[in-house]
GROMACS .gro file of C-alpha atoms in nm:
model
  333
    1MET     CA    1   8.943  13.632  12.701
    2LEU     CA    2   8.765  13.411  12.427
    3LYS     CA    3   8.799  13.041  12.487
    4VAL     CA    4   8.792  12.825  12.171
    5LEU     CA    5   8.706  12.461  12.132
    6TYR     CA    6   8.855  12.355  11.790
    7ALA     CA    7   8.685  12.053  11.592
    8GLY     CA    8   8.847  11.892  11.302
    9SER     CA    9   9.024  11.567  11.190
   10PRO     CA   10   9.233  11.562  10.864
   11GLU     CA   11   9.542  11.715  10.752
   12ALA     CA   12   9.367  12.039  10.610
   13ALA     CA   13   9.209  12.091  10.942
   14ALA     CA   14   9.543  12.038  11.121
   15LYS     CA   15   9.699  12.311  10.894
   16THR     CA   16   9.433  12.558  10.991
   17LEU     CA   17   9.473  12.459  11.374
   18GLU     CA   18   9.847  12.503  11.343
   19ILE     CA   19   9.827  12.841  11.190
   20LEU     CA   20   9.576  12.955  11.470
   21LEU     CA   21   9.813  12.816  11.741
   22ASN     CA   22  10.116  12.993  11.595
   23ARG     CA   23   9.906  13.320  11.563
   24THR     CA   24  10.080  13.413  11.238
   25MET     CA   25  10.042  13.320  10.866
   26PRO     CA   26  10.312  13.122  10.688
   27GLY     CA   27  10.575  13.335  10.580
   28GLU     CA   28  10.439  13.639  10.755
   29ASN     CA   29  10.540  13.803  11.084
   30THR     CA   30  10.223  14.012  11.163
   31LYS     CA   31  10.020  13.853  11.462
   32LEU     CA   32   9.704  13.703  11.329
   33LEU     CA   33   9.521  13.624  11.632
   34ASN     CA   34   9.531  13.832  11.954
   35ASP     CA   35   9.640  13.706  12.294
   36GLU     CA   36   9.295  13.725  12.446
   37ILE     CA   37   9.187  13.420  12.235
   38LYS     CA   38   9.294  13.072  12.351
   39ILE     CA   39   9.219  12.738  12.210
   40VAL     CA   40   9.139  12.540  12.522
   41GLY     CA   41   9.046  12.210  12.365
   42VAL     CA   42   9.033  11.996  12.063
   43LEU     CA   43   8.772  11.756  11.943
   44THR     CA   44   8.878  11.523  11.671
   45ASN     CA   45   8.795  11.163  11.550
   46PRO     CA   46   8.940  10.853  11.739
   47PRO     CA   47   9.245  10.684  11.623
   48ALA     CA   48   9.202  10.463  11.323
   49MET     CA   49   9.355  10.120  11.258
   50GLN     CA   50   9.590  10.159  10.948
   51GLY     CA   51   9.843   9.949  10.774
   52ARG     CA   52   9.896   9.567  10.775
   53HIS     CA   53   9.972   9.585  11.144
   54HIS     CA   54   9.641   9.750  11.211
   55ASP     CA   55   9.838  10.029  11.427
   56LEU     CA   56   9.613  10.284  11.567
   57ILE     CA   57   9.702  10.618  11.420
   58PRO     CA   58   9.572  10.948  11.562
   59THR     CA   59   9.427  11.225  11.335
   60PRO     CA   60   9.653  11.497  11.204
   61VAL     CA   61   9.442  11.737  11.413
   62GLN     CA   62   9.533  11.530  11.734
   63VAL     CA   63   9.891  11.522  11.661
   64VAL     CA   64   9.914  11.902  11.617
   65ALA     CA   65   9.718  11.957  11.943
   66GLU     CA   66   9.930  11.725  12.152
   67LYS     CA   67  10.244  11.890  12.029
   68SER     CA   68  10.099  12.217  12.189
   69GLY     CA   69   9.995  12.054  12.500
   70ILE     CA   70   9.612  12.110  12.433
   71PRO     CA   71   9.351  11.871  12.584
   72VAL     CA   72   9.220  11.631  12.314
   73PHE     CA   73   8.887  11.472  12.300
   74THR     CA   74   8.816  11.172  12.076
   75PRO     CA   75   8.453  11.047  12.144
   76GLU     CA   76   8.276  10.790  11.946
   77HIS     CA   77   7.952  10.990  12.001
   78LEU     CA   78   7.893  11.346  12.105
   79ASP     CA   79   7.659  11.231  12.390
   80SER     CA   80   7.614  11.332  12.757
   81ALA     CA   81   7.939  11.169  12.864
   82CYS     CA   82   8.139  11.371  12.604
   83ARG     CA   83   7.949  11.688  12.702
   84GLU     CA   84   8.055  11.630  13.055
   85LYS     CA   85   8.420  11.615  12.972
   86ILE     CA   86   8.406  11.927  12.758
   87LEU     CA   87   8.190  12.154  12.967
   88PRO     CA   88   8.459  12.229  13.238
   89LEU     CA   89   8.685  12.388  12.970
   90GLY     CA   90   8.448  12.675  12.968
   91ALA     CA   91   8.468  12.723  12.587
   92ASP     CA   92   8.292  13.020  12.457
   93ILE     CA   93   8.273  12.904  12.090
   94LEU     CA   94   8.303  12.602  11.882
   95VAL     CA   95   8.526  12.648  11.576
   96CYS     CA   96   8.496  12.346  11.320
   97PHE     CA   97   8.666  12.255  10.996
   98ALA     CA   98   8.602  11.891  10.854
   99TYR     CA   99   8.518  11.717  11.182
  100GLY     CA  100   8.246  11.498  11.017
  101HIS     CA  101   7.994  11.479  11.310
  102ILE     CA  102   7.661  11.669  11.336
  103PHE     CA  103   7.638  11.890  11.647
  104GLY     CA  104   7.301  11.860  11.824
  105PRO     CA  105   7.137  12.140  12.019
  106LYS     CA  106   7.255  12.022  12.361
  107PHE     CA  107   7.607  12.026  12.240
  108LEU     CA  108   7.593  12.370  12.082
  109SER     CA  109   7.412  12.520  12.411
  110MET     CA  110   7.739  12.488  12.590
  111PHE     CA  111   7.889  12.770  12.395
  112LYS     CA  112   7.826  13.132  12.454
  113PHE     CA  113   7.858  13.224  12.084
  114GLY     CA  114   7.749  12.894  11.925
  115GLY     CA  115   7.958  12.735  11.665
  116ILE     CA  116   8.121  12.835  11.329
  117ASN     CA  117   8.210  12.605  11.044
  118LEU     CA  118   8.470  12.630  10.758
  119HIS     CA  119   8.338  12.487  10.437
  120PRO     CA  120   8.562  12.492  10.130
  121SER     CA  121   8.307  12.598   9.870
  122LEU     CA  122   8.111  12.903   9.790
  123LEU     CA  123   7.802  12.794   9.967
  124PRO     CA  124   7.520  12.703   9.883
  125LYS     CA  125   7.714  12.541   9.617
  126TYR     CA  126   7.851  12.207   9.700
  127ARG     CA  127   7.706  12.149  10.018
  128GLY     CA  128   7.811  11.806  10.173
  129CYS     CA  129   8.135  11.610  10.237
  130THR     CA  130   8.341  11.649   9.902
  131PRO     CA  131   8.325  12.008   9.782
  132VAL     CA  132   8.680  12.035   9.676
  133PRO     CA  133   8.694  11.732   9.433
  134ALA     CA  134   8.352  11.846   9.302
  135ALA     CA  135   8.496  12.174   9.195
  136ILE     CA  136   8.782  12.015   9.021
  137LEU     CA  137   8.576  11.757   8.865
  138ASN     CA  138   8.339  12.011   8.715
  139ARG     CA  139   8.629  12.212   8.605
  140ASP     CA  140   8.505  12.530   8.776
  141SER     CA  141   8.718  12.855   8.712
  142LYS     CA  142   8.666  12.942   9.084
  143THR     CA  143   8.570  12.808   9.407
  144GLY     CA  144   8.627  12.948   9.762
  145ILE     CA  145   8.556  12.918  10.131
  146SER     CA  146   8.266  12.996  10.337
  147ILE     CA  147   8.251  13.046  10.713
  148GLN     CA  148   7.893  12.980  10.838
  149LYS     CA  149   7.707  12.950  11.156
  150ILE     CA  150   7.644  12.594  11.273
  151VAL     CA  151   7.288  12.486  11.247
  152GLN     CA  152   7.108  12.150  11.255
  153ASP     CA  153   7.066  12.128  10.879
  154MET     CA  154   7.382  12.043  10.706
  155ASP     CA  155   7.572  12.352  10.543
  156CYS     CA  156   7.280  12.567  10.583
  157GLY     CA  157   7.378  12.823  10.836
  158ASN     CA  158   7.395  13.206  10.779
  159LEU     CA  159   7.711  13.306  10.623
  160LEU     CA  160   7.967  13.507  10.818
  161VAL     CA  161   8.238  13.506  10.545
  162GLN     CA  162   8.302  13.408  10.179
  163LYS     CA  163   8.627  13.441   9.976
  164GLU     CA  164   8.684  13.336   9.638
  165ILE     CA  165   8.982  13.109   9.507
  166GLU     CA  166   9.078  13.126   9.137
  167LEU     CA  167   9.126  12.798   8.974
  168ASP     CA  168   9.401  12.736   8.701
  169PHE     CA  169   9.307  12.360   8.618
  170THR     CA  170   9.628  12.223   8.767
  171GLU     CA  171   9.508  12.192   9.122
  172THR     CA  172   9.473  11.857   9.301
  173ALA     CA  173   9.229  11.791   9.590
  174ASP     CA  174   9.521  11.808   9.838
  175SER     CA  175   9.670  12.115   9.710
  176LEU     CA  176   9.330  12.296   9.692
  177LEU     CA  177   9.251  12.188  10.041
  178GLU     CA  178   9.565  12.318  10.170
  179LYS     CA  179   9.497  12.656  10.002
  180SER     CA  180   9.143  12.676  10.160
  181ALA     CA  181   9.290  12.559  10.497
  182ILE     CA  182   9.529  12.853  10.489
  183LEU     CA  183   9.290  13.117  10.373
  184GLY     CA  184   9.037  12.968  10.621
  185ALA     CA  185   9.270  13.016  10.912
  186ARG     CA  186   9.307  13.380  10.826
  187GLU     CA  187   8.933  13.438  10.809
  188PHE     CA  188   8.868  13.238  11.132
  189ALA     CA  189   9.128  13.474  11.306
  190GLU     CA  190   8.945  13.794  11.176
  191LEU     CA  191   8.620  13.653  11.305
  192LEU     CA  192   8.765  13.553  11.650
  193ASN     CA  193   8.930  13.877  11.691
  194ASP     CA  194   8.613  14.075  11.632
  195ILE     CA  195   8.395  13.846  11.845
  196GLU     CA  196   8.653  13.879  12.135
  197LYS     CA  197   8.651  14.269  12.094
  198ASN     CA  198   8.292  14.294  12.069
  199GLN     CA  199   8.157  14.009  12.293
  200SER     CA  200   7.912  13.938  12.033
  201ILE     CA  201   7.872  13.741  11.705
  202MET     CA  202   7.723  13.875  11.395
  203GLU     CA  203   7.397  13.739  11.266
  204GLY     CA  204   7.544  13.658  10.914
  205VAL     CA  205   7.352  13.667  10.605
  206PRO     CA  206   7.123  13.367  10.473
  207GLN     CA  207   7.249  13.171  10.194
  208THR     CA  208   7.129  13.270   9.836
  209GLY     CA  209   7.153  13.109   9.501
  210GLU     CA  210   7.119  12.763   9.350
  211VAL     CA  211   7.180  12.478   9.594
  212SER     CA  212   7.399  12.194   9.485
  213TYR     CA  213   7.544  11.893   9.671
  214SER     CA  214   7.874  11.704   9.674
  215GLU     CA  215   7.864  11.326   9.714
  216LEU     CA  216   8.072  11.086   9.897
  217ILE     CA  217   8.340  10.928   9.689
  218LYS     CA  218   8.402  10.566   9.677
  219LYS     CA  219   8.709  10.377   9.581
  220GLU     CA  220   8.550  10.246   9.256
  221ASP     CA  221   8.459  10.590   9.145
  222GLY     CA  222   8.837  10.631   9.045
  223LYS     CA  223   8.805  10.383   8.757
  224ILE     CA  224   8.883  10.576   8.441
  225ASP     CA  225   8.662  10.576   8.150
  226TRP     CA  226   8.879  10.633   7.851
  227SER     CA  227   8.572  10.733   7.625
  228LYS     CA  228   8.561  11.064   7.810
  229SER     CA  229   8.763  11.351   7.704
  230ALA     CA  230   9.133  11.416   7.799
  231LEU     CA  231   9.009  11.739   8.004
  232ALA     CA  232   8.752  11.515   8.189
  233ILE     CA  233   8.997  11.237   8.285
  234ASP     CA  234   9.268  11.485   8.401
  235ALA     CA  235   8.999  11.664   8.620
  236LYS     CA  236   8.920  11.310   8.772
  237ILE     CA  237   9.287  11.238   8.835
  238ARG     CA  238   9.344  11.561   9.015
  239ALA     CA  239   9.004  11.561   9.192
  240TYR     CA  240   9.096  11.210   9.348
  241THR     CA  241   9.431  11.298   9.436
  242PRO     CA  242   9.536  11.178   9.688
  243ASP     CA  243   9.225  10.985   9.770
  244PRO     CA  244   9.088  10.757   9.663
  245GLY     CA  245   9.311  10.779   9.343
  246THR     CA  246   9.243  10.683   8.983
  247PHE     CA  247   9.309  10.340   8.795
  248THR     CA  248   9.255  10.138   8.482
  249SER     CA  249   9.366   9.817   8.377
  250ASP     CA  250   9.555   9.644   8.102
  251GLY     CA  251   9.317   9.348   8.137
  252LYS     CA  252   9.524   9.154   8.379
  253LEU     CA  253   9.640   9.402   8.649
  254ASN     CA  254   9.515   9.722   8.766
  255LEU     CA  255   9.729  10.049   8.710
  256LYS     CA  256   9.703  10.336   8.897
  257ILE     CA  257   9.743  10.679   8.709
  258ILE     CA  258   9.897  10.915   8.952
  259LYS     CA  259   9.993  11.229   8.763
  260ALA     CA  260   9.903  11.343   8.403
  261LYS     CA  261   9.789  11.623   8.189
  262PRO     CA  262   9.597  11.683   7.863
  263ALA     CA  263   9.824  11.679   7.563
  264GLU     CA  264   9.859  12.047   7.417
  265ASN     CA  265  10.038  11.874   7.119
  266PRO     CA  266   9.873  11.529   7.058
  267VAL     CA  267  10.093  11.287   6.855
  268THR     CA  268   9.970  11.228   6.503
  269ALA     CA  269  10.080  10.854   6.460
  270CYS     CA  270  10.081  10.541   6.680
  271ALA     CA  271  10.396  10.346   6.737
  272ASP     CA  272  10.293  10.105   6.433
  273GLY     CA  273  10.253  10.405   6.218
  274THR     CA  274   9.858  10.412   6.199
  275ALA     CA  275   9.716  10.748   6.237
  276SER     CA  276   9.630  10.832   6.607
  277SER     CA  277   9.305  10.951   6.523
  278LYS     CA  278   9.199  10.604   6.432
  279ALA     CA  279   9.314  10.466   6.772
  280VAL     CA  280   9.042  10.339   7.015
  281PRO     CA  281   9.014  10.524   7.344
  282GLY     CA  282   9.246  10.377   7.608
  283MET     CA  283   9.529  10.290   7.354
  284VAL     CA  284   9.859  10.373   7.454
  285LEU     CA  285  10.001  10.554   7.166
  286ALA     CA  286  10.355  10.660   7.221
  287PHE     CA  287  10.632  10.727   7.477
  288ASP     CA  288  10.820  11.058   7.450
  289LYS     CA  289  11.114  11.081   7.690
  290LYS     CA  290  11.061  11.447   7.722
  291ASN     CA  291  10.692  11.441   7.803
  292GLY     CA  292  10.555  11.117   7.915
  293ILE     CA  293  10.332  10.837   7.784
  294TYR     CA  294  10.049  10.932   7.547
  295ILE     CA  295   9.708  10.754   7.573
  296ALA     CA  296   9.411  10.808   7.345
  297CYS     CA  297   9.090  10.940   7.494
  298GLY     CA  298   8.745  10.983   7.366
  299GLU     CA  299   8.849  11.344   7.273
  300GLY     CA  300   9.216  11.438   7.286
  301GLN     CA  301   9.518  11.259   7.439
  302LEU     CA  302   9.632  11.221   7.790
  303ILE     CA  303  10.014  11.246   7.886
  304VAL     CA  304  10.084  11.033   8.187
  305THR     CA  305  10.393  11.119   8.391
  306GLU     CA  306  10.344  10.885   8.699
  307LEU     CA  307  10.195  10.556   8.733
  308GLN     CA  308  10.188  10.235   8.956
  309TRP     CA  309  10.123   9.876   8.855
  310GLN     CA  310   9.927   9.663   9.102
  311GLY     CA  311  10.145   9.554   9.380
  312LYS     CA  312  10.449   9.760   9.262
  313LYS     CA  313  10.575  10.092   9.373
  314ALA     CA  314  10.484  10.418   9.201
  315MET     CA  315  10.728  10.532   8.924
  316ASN     CA  316  10.786  10.820   8.682
  317TYR     CA  317  10.717  10.727   8.318
  318LYS     CA  318  11.078  10.671   8.228
  319ASP     CA  319  11.139  10.411   8.489
  320PHE     CA  320  10.782  10.258   8.421
  321MET     CA  321  10.862  10.229   8.044
  322ASN     CA  322  11.203  10.061   8.131
  323GLY     CA  323  11.007   9.782   8.290
  324SER     CA  324  10.727   9.759   8.054
  325ARG     CA  325  10.869   9.754   7.714
  326ASN     CA  326  10.544   9.610   7.560
  327PHE     CA  327  10.320   9.851   7.699
  328ILE     CA  328  10.289  10.073   7.386
  329GLY     CA  329   9.970   9.957   7.186
  330THR     CA  330   9.806   9.822   7.501
  331VAL     CA  331   9.434   9.912   7.511
  332LEU     CA  332   9.357  10.014   7.875
  333GLN     CA  333   9.035   9.923   8.012
   0.00000   0.00000   0.00000
């Protein structure tokens, strides 16, 4: 039997764990993982305070694990006390996806086959913590997943698997992460089946090509610069969905832009009859009941279909315009 310790925290990692526990891919009946492979424990971040009442909320990975009756470990640090709790599991391999902590040599030494990590990019491109938003922001035509051996240097391990994902420029960060999680589950399963069968793990191949890094995204990074092109602004909105989100302002209140798309057929005139080509970036040009709200950009126009005033609930563009009748002509900042 191959015993697995699974490490991860967010929703995408929970999706991968759920598929491995079910041993089948969504919508398929073929067994994905053989019966000689068992997830004996889960390592995840501690519950975090959320909401106005500061309730302690467990990670999505913890929720999935507890539903399946799997032991869950939520240490603040991967220290000796943590190792003493995990060692009795007798895990042979560490399988990681989006856990967010560095595994030291003492921790990795507990596992006969070491550790493997799923990274949602085509390494060595976009090493770091935000590879999915980076691919969307840069309007890449493809990205992918990499499963690598875990080493001390971040995202530098030998590659065991790489699979490409074609992009059509409608993906959001959450939809692309889910796609990566599902594909990653399949590839994890094939690797684990092979390791269990051969009782060994392949060396993998060193990463080659140009190295690039994805950077931590802060809330303020979500501010929209209307002097950018509609294509660039659309990419930012999708890359920052659901977190941290994108926003602008009418000069008084912040306004979240939740869903939008570049206009294929831009309006030619503003509501006052002047040519839209003369509008300053950020000007709200028109409202079309079939399409949405048209906003001028540095190049092209953006059609907004879902938005949210500060302190209000999110609304579709029709409901929004019913309550914001003087919105047309506003220059957003």
